[in-house]
mmCIF file of C-alpha atoms in Angstrom:
data_model
loop_
_atom_site.group_PDB
_atom_site.id
_atom_site.type_symbol
_atom_site.label_atom_id
_atom_site.label_comp_id
_atom_site.label_asym_id
_atom_site.label_seq_id
_atom_site.Cartn_x
_atom_site.Cartn_y
_atom_site.Cartn_z
ATOM 1 C CA UNK A 583 2.276 -11.831 -13.707
ATOM 2 C CA UNK A 584 2.883 -9.137 -11.143
ATOM 3 C CA UNK A 585 4.691 -7.694 -8.177
ATOM 4 C CA UNK A 586 3.011 -7.479 -4.780
ATOM 5 C CA UNK A 587 4.502 -5.263 -2.069
ATOM 6 C CA UNK A 588 3.356 -5.843 1.508
ATOM 7 C CA UNK A 589 4.290 -2.657 3.347
ATOM 8 C CA UNK A 590 4.310 -2.117 7.112
ATOM 9 C CA UNK A 591 4.066 1.526 8.204
ATOM 10 C CA UNK A 592 4.843 1.837 11.920
ATOM 11 C CA UNK A 593 4.962 4.797 14.321
ATOM 12 C CA UNK A 594 2.893 6.940 11.950
ATOM 13 C CA UNK A 595 1.003 10.182 12.533
ATOM 14 C CA UNK A 596 -2.056 9.014 14.521
ATOM 15 C CA UNK A 597 -4.313 11.901 13.537
ATOM 16 C CA UNK A 598 -3.551 11.418 9.853
ATOM 17 C CA UNK A 599 -4.274 7.661 10.014
ATOM 18 C CA UNK A 600 -7.822 8.471 11.133
ATOM 19 C CA UNK A 601 -8.551 11.206 8.563
ATOM 20 C CA UNK A 602 -10.618 9.609 5.799
ATOM 21 C CA UNK A 603 -10.178 12.386 3.230
ATOM 22 C CA UNK A 604 -6.421 12.651 3.746
ATOM 23 C CA UNK A 605 -5.829 8.891 3.670
ATOM 24 C CA UNK A 606 -7.829 8.622 0.455
ATOM 25 C CA UNK A 607 -6.015 11.592 -1.129
ATOM 26 C CA UNK A 608 -2.595 10.172 -0.222
ATOM 27 C CA UNK A 609 -3.447 6.744 -1.631
ATOM 28 C CA UNK A 610 -4.803 8.214 -4.875
ATOM 29 C CA UNK A 611 -1.708 10.387 -5.268
ATOM 30 C CA UNK A 612 0.541 7.362 -4.631
ATOM 31 C CA UNK A 613 -1.190 5.582 -7.511
ATOM 32 C CA UNK A 614 -0.768 8.621 -9.744
ATOM 33 C CA UNK A 615 2.940 9.116 -9.063
ATOM 34 C CA UNK A 616 3.533 5.414 -9.727
ATOM 35 C CA UNK A 617 1.904 6.021 -13.156
ATOM 36 C CA UNK A 618 -1.092 3.778 -12.449
ATOM 37 C CA UNK A 619 -4.376 4.009 -14.312
ATOM 38 C CA UNK A 620 -7.066 4.598 -11.667
ATOM 39 C CA UNK A 621 -10.316 2.700 -12.266
ATOM 40 C CA UNK A 622 -12.178 3.165 -8.957
ATOM 41 C CA UNK A 623 -11.649 4.401 -5.401
ATOM 42 C CA UNK A 624 -13.449 3.218 -2.258
ATOM 43 C CA UNK A 625 -12.638 4.071 1.369
ATOM 44 C CA UNK A 626 -14.490 3.505 4.641
ATOM 45 C CA UNK A 627 -13.979 4.976 8.120
ATOM 46 C CA UNK A 628 -14.752 2.752 11.092
ATOM 47 C CA UNK A 629 -16.093 3.887 14.456
ATOM 48 C CA UNK A 630 -14.425 4.865 16.686
ATOM 49 C CA UNK A 631 -11.304 4.810 14.501
ATOM 50 C CA UNK A 632 -9.531 3.163 11.590
ATOM 51 C CA UNK A 633 -9.822 3.325 7.833
ATOM 52 C CA UNK A 634 -9.817 0.703 5.100
ATOM 53 C CA UNK A 635 -9.661 1.540 1.453
ATOM 54 C CA UNK A 636 -8.666 0.515 -2.005
ATOM 55 C CA UNK A 637 -7.596 2.286 -5.147
ATOM 56 C CA UNK A 638 -8.446 -0.074 -7.978
ATOM 57 C CA UNK A 639 -6.075 0.432 -10.874
ATOM 58 C CA UNK A 640 -5.971 -1.117 -14.320
ATOM 59 C CA UNK A 641 -2.687 -2.703 -13.240
ATOM 60 C CA UNK A 642 -4.303 -4.200 -10.050
ATOM 61 C CA UNK A 643 -4.699 -2.274 -6.730
ATOM 62 C CA UNK A 644 -3.363 -0.285 -3.789
ATOM 63 C CA UNK A 645 -5.047 -0.962 -0.447
ATOM 64 C CA UNK A 646 -4.632 0.303 3.101
ATOM 65 C CA UNK A 647 -5.912 -0.612 6.555
ATOM 66 C CA UNK A 648 -5.107 1.788 9.400
ATOM 67 C CA UNK A 649 -4.990 1.305 13.158
ATOM 68 C CA UNK A 650 -4.505 4.839 14.527
ATOM 69 C CA UNK A 651 -4.528 3.543 18.106
ATOM 70 C CA UNK A 652 -1.343 1.603 17.272
ATOM 71 C CA UNK A 653 0.102 4.251 14.917
ATOM 72 C CA UNK A 654 0.149 1.507 12.268
ATOM 73 C CA UNK A 655 -0.967 0.988 8.682
ATOM 74 C CA UNK A 656 -0.809 -2.096 6.486
ATOM 75 C CA UNK A 657 -0.496 -1.370 2.769
ATOM 76 C CA UNK A 658 -0.648 -3.668 -0.251
ATOM 77 C CA UNK A 659 0.551 -2.521 -3.647
ATOM 78 C CA UNK A 660 -0.120 -5.086 -6.349
ATOM 79 C CA UNK A 661 0.923 -4.260 -9.900
ATOM 80 C CA UNK A 662 0.717 -6.393 -13.006
ATOM 81 C CA UNK A 663 3.104 -5.840 -15.869
ATOM 82 C CA UNK A 664 6.335 -3.874 -15.992
ATOM 83 C CA UNK A 665 5.164 -0.275 -16.425
ATOM 84 C CA UNK A 666 4.132 0.511 -12.849
ATOM 85 C CA UNK A 667 6.838 0.864 -10.203
ATOM 86 C CA UNK A 668 5.277 -0.086 -6.835
ATOM 87 C CA UNK A 669 8.355 0.984 -4.872
ATOM 88 C CA UNK A 670 7.746 4.598 -5.972
ATOM 89 C CA UNK A 671 4.264 4.480 -4.432
ATOM 90 C CA UNK A 672 5.614 2.796 -1.283
ATOM 91 C CA UNK A 673 8.261 5.459 -0.710
ATOM 92 C CA UNK A 674 5.667 8.199 -1.162
ATOM 93 C CA UNK A 675 3.375 6.555 1.405
ATOM 94 C CA UNK A 676 6.212 6.255 3.937
ATOM 95 C CA UNK A 677 6.864 9.986 3.605
ATOM 96 C CA UNK A 678 3.227 11.087 3.681
ATOM 97 C CA UNK A 679 2.232 9.008 6.710
ATOM 98 C CA UNK A 680 5.443 10.067 8.529
ATOM 99 C CA UNK A 681 6.281 6.444 9.296
ATOM 100 C CA UNK A 682 9.247 6.248 11.646
ATOM 101 C CA UNK A 683 9.713 2.517 11.073
ATOM 102 C CA UNK A 684 8.906 0.556 7.941
ATOM 103 C CA UNK A 685 9.349 -2.828 6.412
ATOM 104 C CA UNK A 686 8.270 -4.352 3.143
ATOM 105 C CA UNK A 687 8.212 -7.713 1.471
ATOM 106 C CA UNK A 688 8.133 -8.055 -2.292
ATOM 107 C CA UNK A 689 6.443 -11.085 -3.763
ATOM 108 C CA UNK A 690 6.322 -12.085 -7.394
ATOM 109 C CA UNK A 691 2.784 -13.210 -8.173
ATOM 110 C CA UNK A 692 1.706 -15.650 -10.857
ATOM 111 C CA UNK A 693 4.846 -17.749 -10.776
ATOM 112 C CA UNK A 694 3.534 -21.062 -12.034
ATOM 113 C CA UNK A 695 4.958 -24.123 -10.306
ATOM 114 C CA UNK A 696 5.085 -26.193 -13.484
ATOM 115 C CA UNK A 697 6.891 -23.535 -15.528
ATOM 116 C CA UNK A 698 10.383 -24.715 -14.619
ATOM 117 C CA UNK A 699 11.255 -21.211 -13.440
ATOM 118 C CA UNK A 700 12.246 -20.961 -9.776
ATOM 119 C CA UNK A 701 10.028 -18.813 -7.535
ATOM 120 C CA UNK A 702 12.066 -15.967 -6.043
ATOM 121 C CA UNK A 703 10.566 -13.552 -3.535
ATOM 122 C CA UNK A 704 12.582 -10.737 -2.034
ATOM 123 C CA UNK A 705 12.381 -9.979 1.651
ATOM 124 C CA UNK A 706 12.737 -7.338 2.965
ATOM 125 C CA UNK A 707 13.093 -4.347 0.650
ATOM 126 C CA UNK A 708 13.911 -0.755 1.537
ATOM 127 C CA UNK A 709 11.026 1.705 1.291
ATOM 128 C CA UNK A 710 11.938 4.241 3.925
#
């Protein structure tokens, strides 16, 4: 039913990871360049630092949780169907957050155990 990328962004720009407006703008742009249909956007800044947010798209979602104190962000890109290319969004996010180290796991979602089709998940994939 869909592809789910779990992306680790490590050794990122600390100041950027704590800038609510910039994090939101980068996530929205990632959805746009991946050709997603944006439905809603919600982001929250924690005190003293850290941001969580989601870009809800017709094809599913992009979400982020940042830990500026560790220079780290966890990103999920879940896309249903074949039109959206989550790896395009992932590569954009790596560039924008200036991640020096990255890793990603791709999971195929909605693989039904009784379908007779083997479940194949790819790990890791290149995003940087």
